[in-house]
Amino acid sequence: MNYQTISMSAIALAVLARSAMAFTAEEAKETMHDGTIVSITSTELVMKSNDKEHTHTLAKHAKMTLDGKDCKAEDLKAGLKIRVTTKNGDAKDATNVEAISKNAMFANTHEGKFVSTTTGKFVMTNTDGKEHSHTITGDTKVTCDKKDCKVSDLKAGTKIRVTTKKSDEKAVTCIEAIVKDSDFAQSI
């Protein structure tokens, strides 16, 4: 009887641990949307991206920053450049709003040059010429001169801007490459 109780407890603990791991993995999924603020209240954000307006509900504990400093919804004004993060596949529920007015780039954006790629690994140099690598997945968006392309289309030395996940700075969500165009693809 004692062994059965221990075995049932072990099974219950294993099921609970697996459920927690699945929940944590689901929580880690995030999608970012760049654009500009059209309007914002304490509960709703209307943004413009690719000449279309999108409405997001601000999560109860949504984190908001302006030029890297914590702020409130009332500190963010129409016209500011923003990056909105949504989680759990719900593109309407904004969990993070990062706005910039003085800074040139968002916090998790890196510029440099493309070096090479292998299955799942992307190598680049930063603006100081220091080499570093990131992971890429099937969800990584890649553009060349504002048009969709593949990582395999990139040539060594191509100017790039890489956006990484907030929750994992090694995981690339977007690679924007300049081949002929003088501006990056997601300029607003």
Tab-separated table of N, CA, C and O in Angstrom, residues 54-143:
chain	number	residue	atom	x	y	z
A	54	HIS	N	-4.409	48.787	-36.414
A	54	HIS	CA	-4.654	47.575	-35.630
A	54	HIS	C	-4.963	47.997	-34.201
A	54	HIS	O	-4.325	48.902	-33.669
A	55	THR	N	-5.907	47.329	-33.576
A	55	THR	CA	-6.270	47.624	-32.193
A	55	THR	C	-5.812	46.494	-31.290
A	55	THR	O	-5.999	45.317	-31.608
A	56	HIS	N	-5.184	46.856	-30.176
A	56	HIS	CA	-4.740	45.896	-29.168
A	56	HIS	C	-5.373	46.248	-27.829
A	56	HIS	O	-5.524	47.425	-27.502
A	57	THR	N	-5.694	45.241	-27.062
A	57	THR	CA	-6.112	45.425	-25.683
A	57	THR	C	-4.841	45.384	-24.848
A	57	THR	O	-4.015	44.488	-25.013
A	58	LEU	N	-4.673	46.342	-23.954
A	58	LEU	CA	-3.496	46.340	-23.091
A	58	LEU	C	-3.734	45.381	-21.936
A	58	LEU	O	-4.714	45.504	-21.204
A	59	ALA	N	-2.847	44.408	-21.797
A	59	ALA	CA	-2.943	43.455	-20.692
A	59	ALA	C	-2.903	44.215	-19.375
A	59	ALA	O	-2.319	45.310	-19.288
A	60	LYS	N	-3.518	43.665	-18.344
A	60	LYS	CA	-3.614	44.338	-17.051
A	60	LYS	C	-2.245	44.780	-16.532
A	60	LYS	O	-2.101	45.867	-16.003
A	61	HIS	N	-1.237	43.941	-16.707
A	61	HIS	CA	0.110	44.275	-16.232
A	61	HIS	C	1.077	44.492	-17.397
A	61	HIS	O	2.245	44.121	-17.309
A	62	ALA	N	0.587	45.092	-18.477
A	62	ALA	CA	1.441	45.340	-19.645
A	62	ALA	C	2.592	46.264	-19.254
A	62	ALA	O	2.400	47.272	-18.577
A	63	LYS	N	3.788	45.899	-19.684
A	63	LYS	CA	4.975	46.722	-19.415
A	63	LYS	C	5.086	47.750	-20.534
A	63	LYS	O	4.966	47.418	-21.715
A	64	MET	N	5.300	49.001	-20.157
A	64	MET	CA	5.438	50.070	-21.137
A	64	MET	C	6.719	50.834	-20.868
A	64	MET	O	7.048	51.133	-19.716
A	65	THR	N	7.443	51.133	-21.952
A	65	THR	CA	8.668	51.927	-21.828
A	65	THR	C	8.694	52.994	-22.915
A	65	THR	O	8.131	52.826	-23.990
A	66	LEU	N	9.360	54.090	-22.596
A	66	LEU	CA	9.616	55.159	-23.555
A	66	LEU	C	11.112	55.422	-23.500
A	66	LEU	O	11.640	55.788	-22.443
A	67	ASP	N	11.795	55.195	-24.617
A	67	ASP	CA	13.251	55.333	-24.688
A	67	ASP	C	13.951	54.551	-23.583
A	67	ASP	O	14.903	55.019	-22.957
A	68	GLY	N	13.443	53.350	-23.317
A	68	GLY	CA	14.073	52.440	-22.371
A	68	GLY	C	13.700	52.650	-20.912
A	68	GLY	O	14.130	51.893	-20.050
A	69	LYS	N	12.878	53.649	-20.604
A	69	LYS	CA	12.475	53.919	-19.219
A	69	LYS	C	11.002	53.572	-19.039
A	69	LYS	O	10.176	53.854	-19.909
A	70	ASP	N	10.668	52.977	-17.880
A	70	ASP	CA	9.278	52.635	-17.588
A	70	ASP	C	8.399	53.868	-17.690
A	70	ASP	O	8.808	54.980	-17.314
A	71	CYS	N	7.194	53.677	-18.212
A	71	CYS	CA	6.246	54.784	-18.333
A	71	CYS	C	4.834	54.242	-18.213
A	71	CYS	O	4.630	53.038	-18.025
A	72	LYS	N	3.855	55.132	-18.330
A	72	LYS	CA	2.437	54.782	-18.288
A	72	LYS	C	1.820	55.101	-19.642
A	72	LYS	O	2.403	55.843	-20.439
A	73	ALA	N	0.636	54.573	-19.886
A	73	ALA	CA	-0.047	54.794	-21.164
A	73	ALA	C	-0.197	56.279	-21.469
A	73	ALA	O	-0.018	56.699	-22.617
A	74	GLU	N	-0.485	57.083	-20.452
A	74	GLU	CA	-0.683	58.519	-20.697
A	74	GLU	C	0.606	59.246	-21.100
A	74	GLU	O	0.557	60.365	-21.614
A	75	ASP	N	1.769	58.603	-20.911
A	75	ASP	CA	3.041	59.190	-21.333
A	75	ASP	C	3.302	58.973	-22.829
A	75	ASP	O	4.179	59.621	-23.412
A	76	LEU	N	2.566	58.058	-23.440
A	76	LEU	CA	2.762	57.731	-24.848
A	76	LEU	C	1.780	58.519	-25.699
A	76	LEU	O	0.592	58.541	-25.436
A	77	LYS	N	2.286	59.158	-26.730
A	77	LYS	CA	1.487	60.054	-27.563
A	77	LYS	C	1.382	59.543	-28.997
A	77	LYS	O	2.229	58.791	-29.472
A	78	ALA	N	0.353	60.018	-29.688
A	78	ALA	CA	0.156	59.667	-31.098
A	78	ALA	C	1.403	60.046	-31.896
A	78	ALA	O	2.030	61.071	-31.643
A	79	GLY	N	1.773	59.173	-32.837
A	79	GLY	CA	2.914	59.420	-33.706
A	79	GLY	C	4.216	58.779	-33.248
A	79	GLY	O	5.157	58.673	-34.026
A	80	LEU	N	4.291	58.348	-31.968
A	80	LEU	CA	5.513	57.708	-31.484
A	80	LEU	C	5.715	56.358	-32.165
A	80	LEU	O	4.762	55.610	-32.384
A	81	LYS	N	6.951	56.042	-32.478
A	81	LYS	CA	7.311	54.742	-33.034
A	81	LYS	C	7.245	53.722	-31.903
A	81	LYS	O	7.779	53.960	-30.819
A	82	ILE	N	6.563	52.584	-32.148
A	82	ILE	CA	6.393	51.576	-31.095
A	82	ILE	C	6.652	50.166	-31.618
A	82	ILE	O	6.564	49.907	-32.813
A	83	ARG	N	6.948	49.294	-30.665
A	83	ARG	CA	7.019	47.854	-30.906
A	83	ARG	C	6.123	47.220	-29.850
A	83	ARG	O	6.345	47.381	-28.659
A	84	VAL	N	5.101	46.494	-30.300
A	84	VAL	CA	4.133	45.858	-29.420
A	84	VAL	C	4.410	44.357	-29.388
A	84	VAL	O	4.582	43.737	-30.437
A	85	THR	N	4.468	43.792	-28.189
A	85	THR	CA	4.671	42.359	-28.033
A	85	THR	C	3.379	41.727	-27.552
A	85	THR	O	2.748	42.215	-26.623
A	86	THR	N	2.985	40.646	-28.240
A	86	THR	CA	1.826	39.860	-27.835
A	86	THR	C	2.304	38.446	-27.547
A	86	THR	O	3.318	38.013	-28.077
A	87	LYS	N	1.580	37.728	-26.688
A	87	LYS	CA	1.975	36.363	-26.332
A	87	LYS	C	0.826	35.392	-26.518
A	87	LYS	O	-0.315	35.795	-26.660
A	88	ASN	N	1.167	34.114	-26.479
A	88	ASN	CA	0.188	33.019	-26.536
A	88	ASN	C	-0.672	33.043	-27.791
A	88	ASN	O	-1.817	32.649	-27.764
A	89	GLY	N	-0.138	33.542	-28.887
A	89	GLY	CA	-0.884	33.516	-30.140
A	89	GLY	C	-2.049	34.478	-30.182
A	89	GLY	O	-2.834	34.434	-31.111
A	90	ASP	N	-2.199	35.356	-29.181
A	90	ASP	CA	-3.291	36.319	-29.162
A	90	ASP	C	-2.756	37.667	-29.623
A	90	ASP	O	-2.216	38.441	-28.843
A	91	ALA	N	-2.895	37.956	-30.907
A	91	ALA	CA	-2.352	39.180	-31.490
A	91	ALA	C	-3.053	40.436	-30.990
A	91	ALA	O	-2.592	41.540	-31.236
A	92	LYS	N	-4.146	40.298	-30.287
A	92	LYS	CA	-4.889	41.455	-29.783
A	92	LYS	C	-4.478	41.860	-28.366
A	92	LYS	O	-4.711	42.986	-27.953
A	93	ASP	N	-3.879	40.953	-27.597
A	93	ASP	CA	-3.552	41.205	-26.199
A	93	ASP	C	-2.089	41.643	-26.073
A	93	ASP	O	-1.182	40.820	-26.137
A	94	ALA	N	-1.845	42.941	-25.902
A	94	ALA	CA	-0.492	43.488	-25.826
A	94	ALA	C	0.062	43.357	-24.412
A	94	ALA	O	-0.537	43.832	-23.457
A	95	THR	N	1.201	42.668	-24.284
A	95	THR	CA	1.836	42.486	-22.984
A	95	THR	C	3.010	43.436	-22.781
A	95	THR	O	3.445	43.641	-21.662
A	96	ASN	N	3.516	44.020	-23.867
A	96	ASN	CA	4.649	44.924	-23.779
A	96	ASN	C	4.537	45.966	-24.889
A	96	ASN	O	4.274	45.623	-26.037
A	97	VAL	N	4.719	47.235	-24.533
A	97	VAL	CA	4.723	48.314	-25.516
A	97	VAL	C	6.012	49.091	-25.306
A	97	VAL	O	6.227	49.687	-24.244
A	98	GLU	N	6.879	49.057	-26.309
A	98	GLU	CA	8.143	49.777	-26.243
A	98	GLU	C	8.071	50.935	-27.238
A	98	GLU	O	7.880	50.721	-28.434
A	99	ALA	N	8.184	52.152	-26.737
A	99	ALA	CA	8.112	53.340	-27.590
A	99	ALA	C	9.472	54.028	-27.622
A	99	ALA	O	10.220	53.987	-26.644
A	100	ILE	N	9.778	54.636	-28.755
A	100	ILE	CA	11.018	55.402	-28.851
A	100	ILE	C	10.725	56.761	-29.479
A	100	ILE	O	9.917	56.883	-30.399
A	101	SER	N	11.369	57.782	-28.935
A	101	SER	CA	11.274	59.107	-29.536
A	101	SER	C	12.673	59.671	-29.758
A	101	SER	O	12.950	60.289	-30.768
A	102	LYS	N	13.583	59.413	-28.816
A	102	LYS	CA	14.961	59.913	-28.934
A	102	LYS	C	15.914	58.835	-29.436
A	102	LYS	O	16.855	59.124	-30.156
A	103	ASN	N	15.685	57.587	-29.039
A	103	ASN	CA	16.563	56.492	-29.435
A	103	ASN	C	16.345	56.146	-30.906
A	103	ASN	O	15.233	56.225	-31.414
A	104	ALA	N	17.414	55.727	-31.577
A	104	ALA	CA	17.319	55.374	-32.994
A	104	ALA	C	16.701	54.001	-33.202
A	104	ALA	O	16.025	53.768	-34.197
A	105	MET	N	16.947	53.068	-32.265
A	105	MET	CA	16.463	51.697	-32.431
A	105	MET	C	15.856	51.185	-31.137
A	105	MET	O	16.152	51.682	-30.063
A	106	PHE	N	15.048	50.132	-31.284
A	106	PHE	CA	14.475	49.457	-30.127
A	106	PHE	C	15.563	48.676	-29.413
A	106	PHE	O	16.591	48.322	-29.996
A	107	ALA	N	15.327	48.355	-28.137
A	107	ALA	CA	16.335	47.713	-27.293
A	107	ALA	C	16.813	46.372	-27.825
A	107	ALA	O	17.980	46.048	-27.702
A	108	ASN	N	15.966	45.567	-28.411
A	108	ASN	CA	16.375	44.237	-28.865
A	108	ASN	C	16.594	44.189	-30.375
A	108	ASN	O	16.306	43.212	-31.040
A	109	THR	N	17.150	45.275	-30.927
A	109	THR	CA	17.467	45.368	-32.350
A	109	THR	C	18.969	45.596	-32.488
A	109	THR	O	19.554	46.398	-31.758
A	110	HIS	N	19.586	44.873	-33.415
A	110	HIS	CA	21.034	44.959	-33.617
A	110	HIS	C	21.327	45.166	-35.096
A	110	HIS	O	20.743	44.492	-35.935
A	111	GLU	N	22.244	46.078	-35.412
A	111	GLU	CA	22.650	46.282	-36.793
A	111	GLU	C	24.058	45.756	-36.993
A	111	GLU	O	24.853	45.708	-36.060
A	112	GLY	N	24.351	45.371	-38.209
A	112	GLY	CA	25.682	44.884	-38.532
A	112	GLY	C	25.728	44.309	-39.924
A	112	GLY	O	25.013	44.766	-40.816
A	113	LYS	N	26.564	43.286	-40.101
A	113	LYS	CA	26.713	42.640	-41.405
A	113	LYS	C	26.570	41.134	-41.261
A	113	LYS	O	26.999	40.544	-40.273
A	114	PHE	N	25.982	40.535	-42.282
A	114	PHE	CA	25.792	39.091	-42.328
A	114	PHE	C	27.138	38.411	-42.565
A	114	PHE	O	27.934	38.850	-43.390
A	115	VAL	N	27.395	37.321	-41.828
A	115	VAL	CA	28.615	36.535	-42.007
A	115	VAL	C	28.281	35.195	-42.647
A	115	VAL	O	28.766	34.878	-43.733
A	116	SER	N	27.457	34.380	-41.963
A	116	SER	CA	27.133	33.046	-42.484
A	116	SER	C	25.927	32.475	-41.751
A	116	SER	O	25.480	33.025	-40.752
A	117	THR	N	25.450	31.352	-42.274
A	117	THR	CA	24.360	30.636	-41.623
A	117	THR	C	24.545	29.135	-41.810
A	117	THR	O	25.078	28.694	-42.824
A	118	THR	N	24.156	28.403	-40.802
A	118	THR	CA	24.069	26.945	-40.883
A	118	THR	C	22.693	26.593	-40.341
A	118	THR	O	21.963	27.475	-39.880
A	119	THR	N	22.322	25.365	-40.357
A	119	THR	CA	21.003	24.963	-39.889
A	119	THR	C	20.766	25.477	-38.469
A	119	THR	O	21.445	25.079	-37.533
A	120	GLY	N	19.828	26.406	-38.338
A	120	GLY	CA	19.453	26.926	-37.035
A	120	GLY	C	20.384	27.958	-36.437
A	120	GLY	O	20.106	28.513	-35.380
A	121	LYS	N	21.502	28.281	-37.081
A	121	LYS	CA	22.460	29.242	-36.518
A	121	LYS	C	22.727	30.351	-37.531
A	121	LYS	O	22.941	30.097	-38.717
A	122	PHE	N	22.730	31.573	-37.039
A	122	PHE	CA	22.919	32.766	-37.850
A	122	PHE	C	24.086	33.552	-37.253
A	122	PHE	O	24.065	33.891	-36.075
A	123	VAL	N	25.119	33.844	-38.057
A	123	VAL	CA	26.297	34.563	-37.567
A	123	VAL	C	26.354	35.935	-38.236
A	123	VAL	O	26.174	36.058	-39.451
A	124	MET	N	26.604	36.966	-37.409
A	124	MET	CA	26.703	38.334	-37.911
A	124	MET	C	27.806	39.065	-37.157
A	124	MET	O	28.289	38.585	-36.135
A	125	THR	N	28.203	40.224	-37.671
A	125	THR	CA	29.090	41.105	-36.929
A	125	THR	C	28.271	42.310	-36.517
A	125	THR	O	27.327	42.700	-37.207
A	126	ASN	N	28.624	42.918	-35.376
A	126	ASN	CA	27.932	44.134	-34.963
A	126	ASN	C	28.619	45.332	-35.615
A	126	ASN	O	29.533	45.166	-36.431
A	127	THR	N	28.202	46.540	-35.282
A	127	THR	CA	28.769	47.734	-35.916
A	127	THR	C	30.240	47.930	-35.560
A	127	THR	O	30.945	48.642	-36.267
A	128	ASP	N	30.722	47.285	-34.495
A	128	ASP	CA	32.140	47.346	-34.126
A	128	ASP	C	32.952	46.227	-34.763
A	128	ASP	O	34.145	46.098	-34.514
A	129	GLY	N	32.305	45.375	-35.564
A	129	GLY	CA	32.982	44.279	-36.228
A	129	GLY	C	33.111	43.011	-35.398
A	129	GLY	O	33.708	42.032	-35.838
A	130	LYS	N	32.530	42.992	-34.183
A	130	LYS	CA	32.594	41.812	-33.327
A	130	LYS	C	31.572	40.783	-33.796
A	130	LYS	O	30.396	41.090	-33.975
A	131	GLU	N	32.021	39.543	-33.970
A	131	GLU	CA	31.164	38.464	-34.455
A	131	GLU	C	30.369	37.834	-33.316
A	131	GLU	O	30.894	37.625	-32.231
A	132	HIS	N	29.091	37.566	-33.568
A	132	HIS	CA	28.253	36.839	-32.614
A	132	HIS	C	27.180	36.067	-33.375
A	132	HIS	O	26.930	36.333	-34.543
A	133	SER	N	26.566	35.082	-32.700
A	133	SER	CA	25.590	34.239	-33.382
A	133	SER	C	24.241	34.263	-32.677
A	133	SER	O	24.142	34.608	-31.503
A	134	HIS	N	23.222	33.896	-33.435
A	134	HIS	CA	21.844	33.823	-32.973
A	134	HIS	C	21.232	32.536	-33.496
A	134	HIS	O	21.751	31.925	-34.427
A	135	THR	N	20.080	32.162	-32.943
A	135	THR	CA	19.353	31.015	-33.463
A	135	THR	C	18.217	31.501	-34.347
A	135	THR	O	17.613	32.544	-34.085
A	136	ILE	N	17.953	30.764	-35.411
A	136	ILE	CA	16.846	31.088	-36.309
A	136	ILE	C	15.910	29.887	-36.369
A	136	ILE	O	16.321	28.759	-36.147
A	137	THR	N	14.635	30.167	-36.629
A	137	THR	CA	13.630	29.108	-36.708
A	137	THR	C	12.809	29.294	-37.972
A	137	THR	O	13.013	30.264	-38.719
A	138	GLY	N	11.879	28.436	-38.177
A	138	GLY	CA	10.969	28.560	-39.312
A	138	GLY	C	10.090	29.790	-39.213
A	138	GLY	O	9.530	30.241	-40.205
A	139	ASP	N	9.965	30.368	-38.005
A	139	ASP	CA	9.150	31.566	-37.795
A	139	ASP	C	9.918	32.865	-38.028
A	139	ASP	O	9.325	33.936	-38.011
A	140	THR	N	11.233	32.792	-38.213
A	140	THR	CA	12.041	33.993	-38.408
A	140	THR	C	11.679	34.623	-39.748
A	140	THR	O	11.743	33.981	-40.787
A	141	LYS	N	11.290	35.909	-39.696
A	141	LYS	CA	10.928	36.637	-40.921
A	141	LYS	C	12.207	37.231	-41.505
A	141	LYS	O	12.989	37.855	-40.794
A	142	VAL	N	12.402	37.060	-42.817
A	142	VAL	CA	13.591	37.566	-43.491
A	142	VAL	C	13.154	38.419	-44.675
A	142	VAL	O	12.313	37.989	-45.476
A	143	THR	N	13.706	39.627	-44.781
A	143	THR	CA	13.429	40.490	-45.925
A	143	THR	C	14.735	40.990	-46.518
A	143	THR	O	15.708	41.214	-45.807
